[in-house]
Coordinates of C-alpha atoms in Angstrom, one line a residue:
Chain M
M8 CA 3.1 -192.1 51.4
K9 CA 2.1 -188.5 51.1
T10 CA -0.8 -188.1 48.7
L11 CA -0.5 -185.9 45.6
L12 CA -3.0 -183.1 46.1
N13 CA -4.2 -181.0 43.3
T14 CA -3.1 -177.5 42.6
L15 CA -5.9 -175.2 41.8
Y16 CA -5.0 -172.8 39.0
V17 CA -7.2 -169.8 38.5
Q18 CA -6.8 -167.4 35.6
T19 CA -10.2 -165.9 35.3
Q20 CA -9.7 -162.2 35.9
G21 CA -11.7 -160.7 38.7
A22 CA -12.5 -164.1 40.2
L23 CA -13.1 -164.1 44.0
L24 CA -12.1 -167.1 46.1
R25 CA -13.7 -167.5 49.4
L26 CA -13.9 -170.0 52.3
D27 CA -17.2 -171.8 52.8
H28 CA -16.9 -174.2 55.7
D29 CA -14.3 -176.7 54.5
T30 CA -14.6 -175.9 50.8
L31 CA -13.2 -173.3 48.5
K32 CA -15.8 -171.4 46.5
V33 CA -14.9 -169.5 43.3
E34 CA -17.2 -166.6 42.3
V35 CA -17.0 -164.6 39.1
E36 CA -19.1 -161.4 38.9
G37 CA -21.0 -162.5 42.0
R38 CA -22.0 -165.8 40.6
P39 CA -20.7 -169.1 41.9
R40 CA -18.6 -170.9 39.4
L41 CA -16.8 -173.7 41.3
Q42 CA -16.7 -175.3 44.7
V43 CA -13.9 -177.7 45.8
P44 CA -13.3 -179.4 49.1
L45 CA -10.2 -177.9 50.6
H46 CA -8.6 -181.2 51.5
H47 CA -8.2 -182.0 47.8
L48 CA -6.0 -179.0 47.3
G49 CA -2.3 -178.8 48.0
S50 CA -1.7 -175.3 46.7
L51 CA -3.4 -172.4 44.9
V52 CA -1.8 -170.7 41.9
L53 CA -3.5 -167.5 40.8
F54 CA -2.8 -165.6 37.6
G55 CA -3.2 -161.9 37.5
E56 CA -6.2 -160.2 39.3
V57 CA -7.6 -163.0 41.4
C58 CA -8.9 -162.2 44.9
V59 CA -8.8 -164.3 48.0
T60 CA -10.7 -163.5 51.1
P61 CA -8.7 -163.1 54.4
A62 CA -10.6 -166.1 55.9
L63 CA -9.5 -168.4 53.0
L64 CA -6.0 -167.1 53.2
A65 CA -5.8 -167.7 56.9
R66 CA -7.1 -171.2 56.5
C67 CA -4.6 -172.0 53.7
A68 CA -1.8 -170.7 55.9
A69 CA -2.9 -172.8 58.9
D70 CA -3.1 -176.0 56.8
G71 CA 0.3 -175.4 55.1
R72 CA -1.3 -174.9 51.6
T73 CA 0.7 -172.3 49.7
V74 CA -1.0 -169.6 47.8
A75 CA 1.0 -168.0 45.0
W76 CA 0.2 -165.2 42.6
L77 CA 1.8 -165.1 39.1
S78 CA 1.4 -162.5 36.4
L79 CA -0.8 -163.4 33.5
H80 CA 2.2 -164.8 31.7
G81 CA 3.6 -166.7 34.6
R82 CA 6.1 -164.3 36.3
F83 CA 6.2 -164.9 40.0
Q84 CA 4.7 -162.1 42.0
A85 CA 3.9 -163.2 45.6
R86 CA 3.4 -166.2 47.8
V87 CA 1.7 -166.5 51.2
E88 CA 2.8 -169.2 53.6
G89 CA 1.7 -170.2 57.1
P90 CA 3.6 -170.1 60.3
V91 CA 4.4 -173.9 60.5
S92 CA 7.1 -173.9 57.9
G93 CA 10.7 -174.6 58.0
N94 CA 13.0 -176.3 60.4
V95 CA 15.8 -174.2 61.7
L96 CA 18.1 -177.1 62.3
L97 CA 17.7 -178.2 58.7
R98 CA 18.2 -174.6 57.4
R99 CA 21.3 -174.3 59.5
A100 CA 22.7 -177.5 58.0
Q101 CA 21.9 -176.1 54.6
H102 CA 23.9 -172.9 55.3
E103 CA 26.8 -174.9 56.8
A104 CA 26.9 -177.1 53.7
L105 CA 27.2 -174.0 51.6
D106 CA 30.2 -172.8 53.5
D107 CA 31.9 -176.2 53.2
P108 CA 34.8 -176.3 50.7
H109 CA 33.6 -179.5 49.0
R110 CA 29.9 -180.1 49.6
P111 CA 28.4 -177.6 47.2
R112 CA 30.5 -179.1 44.5
E113 CA 29.4 -182.7 45.3
I114 CA 25.7 -181.8 45.5
A115 CA 26.0 -179.9 42.2
R116 CA 27.7 -182.9 40.6
H117 CA 24.8 -185.1 41.5
L118 CA 22.2 -182.6 40.4
V119 CA 23.9 -182.2 37.1
A120 CA 24.3 -185.9 36.6
G121 CA 20.6 -186.3 37.1
K122 CA 19.9 -183.6 34.6
L123 CA 22.3 -185.0 32.0
R124 CA 20.8 -188.5 32.4
N125 CA 17.3 -187.2 32.0
L126 CA 18.1 -185.0 29.0
R127 CA 19.7 -188.0 27.4
T128 CA 16.6 -190.1 28.0
V129 CA 14.5 -187.5 26.2
L130 CA 17.0 -187.5 23.2
L131 CA 17.1 -191.3 23.0
R132 CA 13.3 -191.5 23.1
G133 CA 13.2 -189.0 20.3
A134 CA 15.7 -191.0 18.3
R135 CA 13.6 -194.2 18.7
E136 CA 10.4 -192.4 17.6
A137 CA 12.1 -190.4 14.8
E138 CA 10.9 -190.9 11.2
G139 CA 13.8 -192.8 9.7
P140 CA 17.5 -193.1 10.5
E141 CA 18.3 -189.7 9.0
A142 CA 16.1 -187.9 11.5
A143 CA 17.4 -190.1 14.3
A144 CA 21.0 -189.4 13.6
P145 CA 21.4 -185.9 15.2
L146 CA 19.5 -187.0 18.3
S147 CA 21.7 -190.1 18.8
Q148 CA 24.8 -188.0 18.2
A149 CA 23.7 -185.5 20.8
A150 CA 22.9 -188.3 23.2
R151 CA 26.5 -189.6 22.7
H152 CA 27.9 -186.2 23.5
L153 CA 25.8 -186.0 26.7
A154 CA 27.2 -189.5 27.7
E155 CA 30.7 -188.2 27.2
L156 CA 30.0 -185.1 29.4
L157 CA 28.4 -187.4 32.0
R158 CA 31.6 -189.5 32.1
E159 CA 33.7 -186.3 32.6
L160 CA 31.5 -185.2 35.5
P161 CA 33.1 -187.4 38.2
Q162 CA 36.5 -185.9 37.4
A163 CA 35.5 -182.2 37.6
S164 CA 37.4 -180.8 40.5
H165 CA 35.7 -177.3 40.7
L166 CA 32.1 -176.2 40.9
E167 CA 32.8 -173.9 37.9
E168 CA 33.8 -177.0 35.9
I169 CA 30.6 -178.7 36.8
R170 CA 28.6 -175.6 35.8
G171 CA 30.6 -175.6 32.5
L172 CA 29.7 -179.2 31.8
E173 CA 26.1 -178.4 32.5
G174 CA 26.2 -175.4 30.1
D175 CA 27.8 -177.6 27.4
A176 CA 25.2 -180.3 27.8
S177 CA 22.3 -177.7 27.6
R178 CA 23.7 -176.2 24.4
R179 CA 24.2 -179.7 22.8
Y180 CA 20.7 -180.7 23.8
F181 CA 18.9 -177.5 22.6
A182 CA 20.9 -177.7 19.3
A183 CA 19.3 -181.1 18.8
F184 CA 15.9 -180.1 20.1
P185 CA 14.4 -179.0 16.7
H186 CA 14.8 -182.7 15.6
L187 CA 12.5 -183.7 18.4
L188 CA 9.7 -181.7 16.8
L189 CA 7.8 -183.9 14.4
G190 CA 6.0 -182.9 11.3
E191 CA 6.6 -181.8 7.7
G192 CA 5.2 -178.3 7.7
E193 CA 7.5 -176.9 10.3
V194 CA 4.5 -175.6 12.2
F195 CA 6.7 -174.6 15.0
T196 CA 10.3 -173.8 14.5
F197 CA 12.9 -173.6 17.2
R198 CA 16.3 -172.0 16.8
G199 CA 17.7 -172.3 20.3
R200 CA 16.5 -171.3 23.7
N201 CA 15.5 -167.7 24.3
R202 CA 13.5 -166.1 27.1
R203 CA 12.5 -162.8 28.6
P204 CA 10.7 -162.5 26.3
P205 CA 10.4 -165.8 24.4
L206 CA 10.6 -165.1 20.7
D207 CA 8.7 -168.2 19.3
P208 CA 5.9 -170.5 20.5
V209 CA 8.2 -173.3 21.5
N210 CA 10.2 -171.0 23.8
A211 CA 7.0 -169.5 25.2
L212 CA 5.7 -173.0 26.0
L213 CA 9.0 -174.1 27.6
S214 CA 9.2 -170.9 29.7
F215 CA 5.6 -171.3 31.0
L216 CA 6.1 -175.0 31.9
Y217 CA 9.4 -174.2 33.7
T218 CA 7.5 -171.5 35.7
L219 CA 4.9 -174.1 36.8
L220 CA 7.7 -176.6 37.6
L221 CA 9.7 -174.0 39.6
H222 CA 6.6 -173.2 41.6
D223 CA 6.2 -176.9 42.5
C224 CA 9.9 -177.3 43.3
V225 CA 9.9 -174.2 45.6
G226 CA 6.8 -175.5 47.3
A227 CA 8.4 -179.0 47.8
L228 CA 11.5 -177.4 49.3
E229 CA 9.4 -175.2 51.7
G230 CA 7.3 -178.2 52.5
V231 CA 10.3 -180.2 53.9
G232 CA 11.7 -177.1 55.6
L233 CA 14.5 -176.2 53.2
D234 CA 15.3 -172.6 52.3
P235 CA 14.5 -172.4 48.5
Q236 CA 16.9 -169.4 48.1
V237 CA 20.0 -171.2 49.3
G238 CA 21.2 -173.2 46.3
F239 CA 24.4 -175.1 45.4
L240 CA 24.6 -175.4 41.7
H241 CA 23.0 -172.0 41.2
A242 CA 24.8 -169.0 42.7
L243 CA 23.0 -167.0 45.3
R244 CA 21.4 -163.8 44.1
P245 CA 18.9 -161.6 45.9
G246 CA 15.4 -162.8 45.3
R247 CA 16.5 -165.9 43.3
P248 CA 15.2 -169.2 44.4
A249 CA 18.6 -170.8 43.8
L250 CA 17.7 -174.2 45.4
G251 CA 14.4 -174.2 43.6
L252 CA 16.3 -173.9 40.4
D253 CA 18.8 -176.6 41.5
L254 CA 16.0 -179.1 42.2
M255 CA 14.3 -178.2 38.9
E256 CA 17.3 -179.1 36.7
E257 CA 16.9 -182.9 36.8
L258 CA 13.1 -182.5 36.4
R259 CA 13.0 -180.0 33.5
P260 CA 13.5 -182.7 30.8
I261 CA 10.6 -184.8 32.2
L262 CA 8.0 -182.4 33.5
G263 CA 8.9 -179.6 31.1
D264 CA 10.5 -180.6 27.8
R265 CA 8.9 -184.0 27.3
L266 CA 5.5 -182.5 28.0
A267 CA 6.1 -179.6 25.6
L268 CA 7.0 -182.1 22.9
T269 CA 3.9 -184.1 23.4
L270 CA 1.7 -181.0 23.3
L271 CA 3.3 -179.8 20.1
N272 CA 3.8 -183.1 18.3
R273 CA 0.2 -184.1 18.9
R274 CA -0.9 -180.7 17.7
Q275 CA -2.7 -180.1 20.9
L276 CA -1.4 -176.6 20.8
T277 CA -1.7 -174.5 17.6
E278 CA -0.7 -171.0 16.5
K279 CA -4.1 -169.8 17.9
D280 CA -2.9 -170.6 21.4
F281 CA -0.2 -168.0 21.2
D282 CA -0.2 -164.2 21.0
R283 CA 2.5 -162.5 19.0
R284 CA 3.4 -159.0 20.2
P285 CA 4.9 -156.2 18.1
G286 CA 8.6 -156.5 18.2
G287 CA 8.7 -160.3 18.3
A288 CA 7.7 -161.5 21.8
V289 CA 5.5 -164.6 21.8
L290 CA 3.3 -165.6 24.8
L291 CA 0.7 -168.2 25.5
N292 CA -2.8 -166.7 25.5
E293 CA -5.6 -167.7 28.0
A294 CA -6.8 -170.6 25.9
G295 CA -3.3 -171.9 25.4
R296 CA -2.4 -171.6 29.1
K297 CA -5.5 -173.6 30.0
K298 CA -4.5 -176.4 27.7
V299 CA -1.0 -176.4 29.2
L300 CA -2.3 -176.3 32.8
V301 CA -4.6 -179.3 32.2
A302 CA -1.8 -181.3 30.5
Y303 CA 0.6 -180.5 33.3
Q304 CA -1.8 -181.6 36.0
E305 CA -2.4 -184.9 34.0
R306 CA 1.3 -185.4 33.6
K307 CA 1.8 -185.1 37.4
Q308 CA -0.8 -187.9 38.0
Q309 CA 1.2 -190.3 35.8
E310 CA 2.5 -193.2 38.0
I311 CA 6.3 -193.9 38.0
T312 CA 8.6 -196.2 39.9
H313 CA 11.1 -194.1 41.8
P314 CA 14.5 -195.7 40.9
F315 CA 16.1 -195.1 44.3
L316 CA 13.3 -195.6 46.7
E317 CA 11.9 -198.4 44.5
Q318 CA 8.4 -197.2 45.2
K319 CA 5.5 -196.5 42.9
L320 CA 4.3 -192.9 43.1
P321 CA 2.8 -190.2 40.9
L322 CA 5.3 -188.1 39.0
G323 CA 4.0 -185.0 40.7
L324 CA 5.4 -186.2 44.0
V325 CA 8.9 -186.5 42.7
P326 CA 9.9 -182.9 43.6
H327 CA 8.7 -183.5 47.1
L328 CA 10.6 -186.8 47.5
Q329 CA 13.8 -185.3 46.0
A330 CA 13.5 -182.3 48.4
R331 CA 13.2 -184.9 51.2
L332 CA 16.2 -186.9 50.0
L333 CA 18.2 -183.6 49.8
A334 CA 17.2 -182.7 53.3
R335 CA 18.3 -186.1 54.6
H336 CA 21.6 -185.6 52.9
L337 CA 22.1 -182.2 54.4
R338 CA 21.2 -183.5 57.9
G339 CA 23.9 -186.1 57.5
E340 CA 21.7 -189.2 57.0
L341 CA 22.5 -189.9 53.4
S342 CA 26.2 -189.7 52.3
A343 CA 25.2 -188.2 49.0
Y344 CA 22.2 -186.8 47.1
P345 CA 20.6 -189.3 44.8
P346 CA 19.0 -187.6 41.8
Y347 CA 15.8 -188.8 40.2
L348 CA 16.5 -190.8 37.0
H349 CA 13.5 -191.1 34.7
H350 CA 13.0 -194.3 32.6
Chain V
M12 CA 17.2 -189.5 87.6
E13 CA 16.0 -186.0 87.6
E14 CA 16.6 -183.8 90.6
E15 CA 13.7 -183.7 92.9
K16 CA 13.5 -180.0 93.6
P17 CA 11.2 -177.9 91.5
R18 CA 13.1 -175.6 89.2
D19 CA 12.5 -173.1 86.5
W20 CA 13.0 -174.9 83.2
L21 CA 13.9 -173.0 80.1
D22 CA 11.2 -173.2 77.4
H23 CA 13.1 -175.5 75.3
E24 CA 13.8 -177.8 78.2
L25 CA 10.1 -178.4 78.9
I26 CA 8.8 -181.7 77.6
P27 CA 5.4 -181.8 76.0
L28 CA 3.4 -184.7 77.5
S29 CA 2.4 -185.7 73.9
A30 CA 6.1 -186.3 73.1
L31 CA 6.2 -189.1 75.7
E32 CA 3.9 -191.2 73.7
H33 CA 5.8 -190.5 70.5
F34 CA 9.1 -191.2 72.2
S35 CA 7.9 -194.4 73.7
Y36 CA 6.8 -195.6 70.3
C37 CA 9.9 -194.6 68.5
P38 CA 12.6 -192.0 69.6
R39 CA 13.1 -191.0 66.0
Q40 CA 9.4 -190.2 65.6
A41 CA 9.5 -188.0 68.7
A42 CA 12.6 -186.3 67.3
L43 CA 11.0 -185.8 63.8
I44 CA 8.0 -184.1 65.4
H45 CA 9.6 -182.2 68.2
L46 CA 13.0 -181.5 66.7
E47 CA 12.6 -181.5 63.0
A48 CA 9.2 -179.9 63.0
V49 CA 7.9 -182.5 60.6
W50 CA 4.3 -182.0 60.3
E51 CA 3.2 -182.0 56.7
E52 CA 2.6 -185.7 56.4
N53 CA 0.6 -185.5 59.5
V54 CA -1.6 -182.7 58.4
F55 CA -4.7 -184.8 58.6
T56 CA -3.8 -186.1 62.0
L57 CA -3.3 -182.5 63.1
R58 CA -6.5 -181.4 61.6
G59 CA -8.2 -184.2 63.6
R60 CA -6.6 -182.8 66.7
Y61 CA -7.8 -179.3 66.0
V62 CA -11.3 -180.6 65.6
H63 CA -10.9 -182.5 68.8
E64 CA -9.6 -179.5 70.6
A65 CA -12.4 -177.3 69.3
A66 CA -14.9 -179.8 70.7
D67 CA -13.2 -179.9 74.0
L68 CA -13.4 -176.3 75.0
P69 CA -11.9 -175.7 78.4
G70 CA -14.6 -175.9 81.1
E71 CA -15.9 -177.4 84.2
E72 CA -19.1 -179.4 84.7
L73 CA -20.8 -181.8 87.0
Q74 CA -21.7 -185.3 85.7
D75 CA -23.5 -187.6 88.1
G76 CA -22.1 -185.6 91.0
V77 CA -18.5 -185.9 89.7
R78 CA -16.7 -182.7 88.8
V79 CA -15.2 -182.9 85.3
E80 CA -12.6 -180.6 84.0
R81 CA -12.1 -180.5 80.2
A82 CA -8.9 -179.4 78.4
L83 CA -7.1 -178.8 81.7
P84 CA -3.6 -177.3 81.4
L85 CA -1.0 -179.5 83.2
Y86 CA 2.5 -179.0 84.4
S87 CA 5.2 -180.5 86.6
R88 CA 7.9 -178.2 87.8
R89 CA 9.8 -181.2 89.2
L90 CA 10.0 -183.1 85.9
G91 CA 9.7 -180.1 83.6
L92 CA 6.5 -181.4 81.9
V93 CA 3.7 -179.4 80.2
G94 CA 0.6 -180.4 78.4
K95 CA -3.1 -180.7 78.6
A96 CA -5.5 -183.4 79.9
D97 CA -8.5 -184.2 77.8
I98 CA -10.6 -184.9 80.9
V99 CA -9.9 -184.9 84.6
E100 CA -12.6 -186.3 86.9
F101 CA -12.5 -185.4 90.5
H102 CA -13.6 -188.3 92.6
G103 CA -14.0 -186.4 95.8
E104 CA -10.6 -184.6 96.0
I105 CA -8.8 -187.3 94.0
P106 CA -8.1 -186.4 90.4
Y107 CA -8.7 -189.1 87.8
P108 CA -7.2 -188.4 84.3
V109 CA -8.9 -189.8 81.3
D110 CA -7.1 -189.7 77.9
Y111 CA -9.1 -189.9 74.7
K112 CA -7.7 -192.1 71.9
H113 CA -9.1 -191.6 68.4
G114 CA -6.6 -193.3 66.2
P115 CA -5.9 -197.0 65.7
R116 CA -5.0 -198.9 68.9
R117 CA -1.4 -198.6 69.9
R118 CA 0.5 -200.9 72.2
R119 CA -0.6 -200.1 75.8
E120 CA 2.7 -199.0 77.2
H121 CA 2.8 -195.9 75.0
D122 CA -0.6 -194.7 76.2
D123 CA 0.1 -195.6 79.8
L124 CA 3.3 -193.6 79.9
Q125 CA 1.7 -190.4 78.7
L126 CA -1.2 -190.9 81.2
C127 CA 1.2 -191.5 84.0
G128 CA 2.9 -188.2 83.0
Q129 CA -0.5 -186.5 83.4
A130 CA -1.0 -188.1 86.8
V131 CA 2.4 -186.9 88.0
C132 CA 1.5 -183.4 86.9
L133 CA -1.9 -183.6 88.7
E134 CA -0.2 -184.7 91.9
E135 CA 2.1 -181.8 91.9
M136 CA -0.6 -179.3 91.0
T137 CA -3.2 -180.5 93.6
G138 CA -1.0 -182.0 96.3
V139 CA -3.2 -185.1 96.2
P140 CA -1.9 -188.6 95.3
V141 CA -3.3 -189.8 91.9
P142 CA -3.3 -193.6 92.0
K143 CA -5.4 -194.4 88.9
G144 CA -6.6 -193.0 85.5
A145 CA -8.1 -194.4 82.3
I146 CA -7.7 -194.5 78.6
Y147 CA -10.9 -194.1 76.7
H148 CA -11.0 -195.7 73.3
A149 CA -13.4 -193.8 71.1
S150 CA -13.7 -196.6 68.5
S151 CA -14.8 -199.2 71.1
R152 CA -16.3 -196.6 73.5
R153 CA -14.5 -198.4 76.3
R154 CA -12.4 -197.3 79.2
R155 CA -9.3 -199.2 80.3
E156 CA -8.2 -198.3 83.8
V157 CA -4.5 -197.7 84.4
E158 CA -2.8 -198.0 87.7
F159 CA 0.2 -195.7 88.3
D160 CA 2.4 -198.2 90.1
V161 CA 6.1 -197.8 91.0
P162 CA 7.5 -199.4 87.8
L163 CA 5.4 -197.2 85.5
R164 CA 6.5 -194.1 87.4
R165 CA 10.1 -195.2 87.2
R166 CA 9.8 -195.7 83.5
L167 CA 8.2 -192.3 83.2
E168 CA 11.1 -190.6 84.9
E169 CA 13.6 -192.5 82.7
A170 CA 11.7 -191.6 79.6
V171 CA 11.6 -187.9 80.5
A172 CA 15.3 -187.8 81.1
E173 CA 16.1 -189.6 77.9
L174 CA 13.7 -187.5 75.9
R175 CA 15.3 -184.3 77.3
R176 CA 18.7 -185.6 76.3
L177 CA 17.4 -186.4 72.8
L178 CA 15.7 -183.0 72.3
G179 CA 18.7 -181.2 73.6
Q180 CA 20.8 -182.5 70.8
T181 CA 20.3 -181.5 67.2
R182 CA 20.8 -184.8 65.5
L183 CA 18.1 -187.3 64.7
P184 CA 18.5 -190.8 66.2
P185 CA 18.7 -193.5 63.6
A186 CA 15.5 -195.1 62.2
V187 CA 14.4 -198.2 64.0
A188 CA 13.5 -199.8 60.6
D189 CA 11.3 -202.5 62.0
E190 CA 7.6 -203.4 62.2
R191 CA 6.8 -200.0 63.8
C192 CA 7.6 -198.2 60.6
R193 CA 4.7 -199.9 58.8
H194 CA 2.2 -198.3 61.0
C195 CA 3.9 -194.9 61.4
S196 CA 2.3 -191.9 59.8
L197 CA 5.7 -190.3 59.5
A198 CA 7.4 -193.0 57.5
A199 CA 7.4 -190.9 54.3
A200 CA 9.3 -188.1 56.0
C201 CA 11.5 -190.5 58.0
L202 CA 12.6 -192.6 55.1
P203 CA 13.7 -195.5 57.4
E204 CA 14.6 -197.8 54.5
V205 CA 17.1 -195.4 52.8
T206 CA 18.7 -193.8 55.9
R207 CA 19.6 -197.2 57.3
P208 CA 23.1 -198.1 56.4
S209 CA 22.9 -200.3 53.3
P210 CA 24.7 -200.7 49.9
R211 CA 21.7 -199.2 48.2
L212 CA 23.0 -195.7 47.9
T213 CA 26.5 -196.8 46.7
R214 CA 25.0 -199.0 44.1
Y215 CA 22.7 -196.3 42.9
L216 CA 25.4 -193.7 42.7
T217 CA 27.9 -196.0 40.9
R218 CA 25.3 -196.6 38.2
L219 CA 24.6 -192.9 38.0
W220 CA 27.8 -192.3 35.9
Q221 CA 27.2 -195.2 33.6
P222 CA 24.6 -194.2 31.0
S223 CA 22.7 -196.9 29.2
E224 CA 23.8 -197.8 25.7
E225 CA 22.4 -196.1 22.7
P226 CA 19.8 -198.0 20.7

């Protein structure tokens, strides 16, 4: 089994990362701050003004370790990859699948089924943990709606219908989402999903987690040689990692939403972790981002049993395995894509 | 059988000597490495190889009166083979290839086939018959001598032809799904247990549309 390597997140502005034999050294204002053996690291994610020496960049490229720069608030800026990436036969199969009259619909159907199942798992868990039947009712009801939509999914005869069912499910789910937030004082309120910019802390947190997850999904796809821009559920747009977004759908509830709920319900994040900007935008600040990054890394270490492969593995490897299963499907070795279902 | 006359092979028709060992172990493993460009799982193996290559800088030296060539580029125009020998000793005019094995011991035949490929290259390059060579096992620091007899040479030619056919297609051969998979560093990429025909996928996908009951 592939081992889950750490992602090094650096958000100290002006930090310099350099190669020192087989280790990575972080310096801030000329002083050493951290030294990590390179073989522990699977990827580097750098926020804002973080410098990397050419020698370190070359080494990362040679080892297949991606280096990505995000803006301070998590917008993707750049990524550096090495030469040994991608498999032209697999990419060709991916493009051919896209031109097929049926296959994009079938792949999308399975991706959405995975998402609906996992959204429902989040809702049902919330219902079980709710304070009393009154609080549980809207969650159980939303879960029932999602089950209905799931049962309609096999009958959908067009890709557009599948996208429509996915949209309905998301709306139902986010309408019930406030009931997943515990606590009397309504510390954090949520009135539906908004982004660019997020207008409340819950949305700011979800957006940031989704950015981290998307980075992992794109990395997983590139790692198995798939083209992250050629998606099936998400339409192609210049610069859009459509397949990254596809792969992310079934994982959002588990690596995004569930983690956000834990951070908020356990009061690990407070108002102080967010900056409110004039005009209403809300963003995580440096202290908040740090808490989220640590929690995300810990969440990825959590051991699960993969329901299809029937193997134990850390949750953080699931994007990689799903990318591999998708690749096997596209290369004609699995008759359908089996999504990840979380228990 | 391959034609006997030397010919100009196209780049993609040339067979890397290392592929012979992979192919002999498992055709799908060879295809994953040389066709699918699967490498990620094997990054540590690869790194080991880089270290190994760096240590074996090309060069020539004399050891106890024997001329030794390290990292010698090899080719056979007749079979369309390319690669590199770890060590070639020259016993007088007679080349004697020695292949270094670092990893866990594999079954002999896989190593022997690759070494025989090196011998065939050396014969063509020097015009001198190469009757013997050796596998050096780094873990036990022992040499095992291999004789390039007619059956081994015949197996080599058959393997080259089959491998060329395999790498000329674009499809992966099915997983062997046997004992070999347990020792294979590419098992995670290969997914032998799920790509083998089985009711597993059908069962999983049937359940997909049946959500569990509400509490």
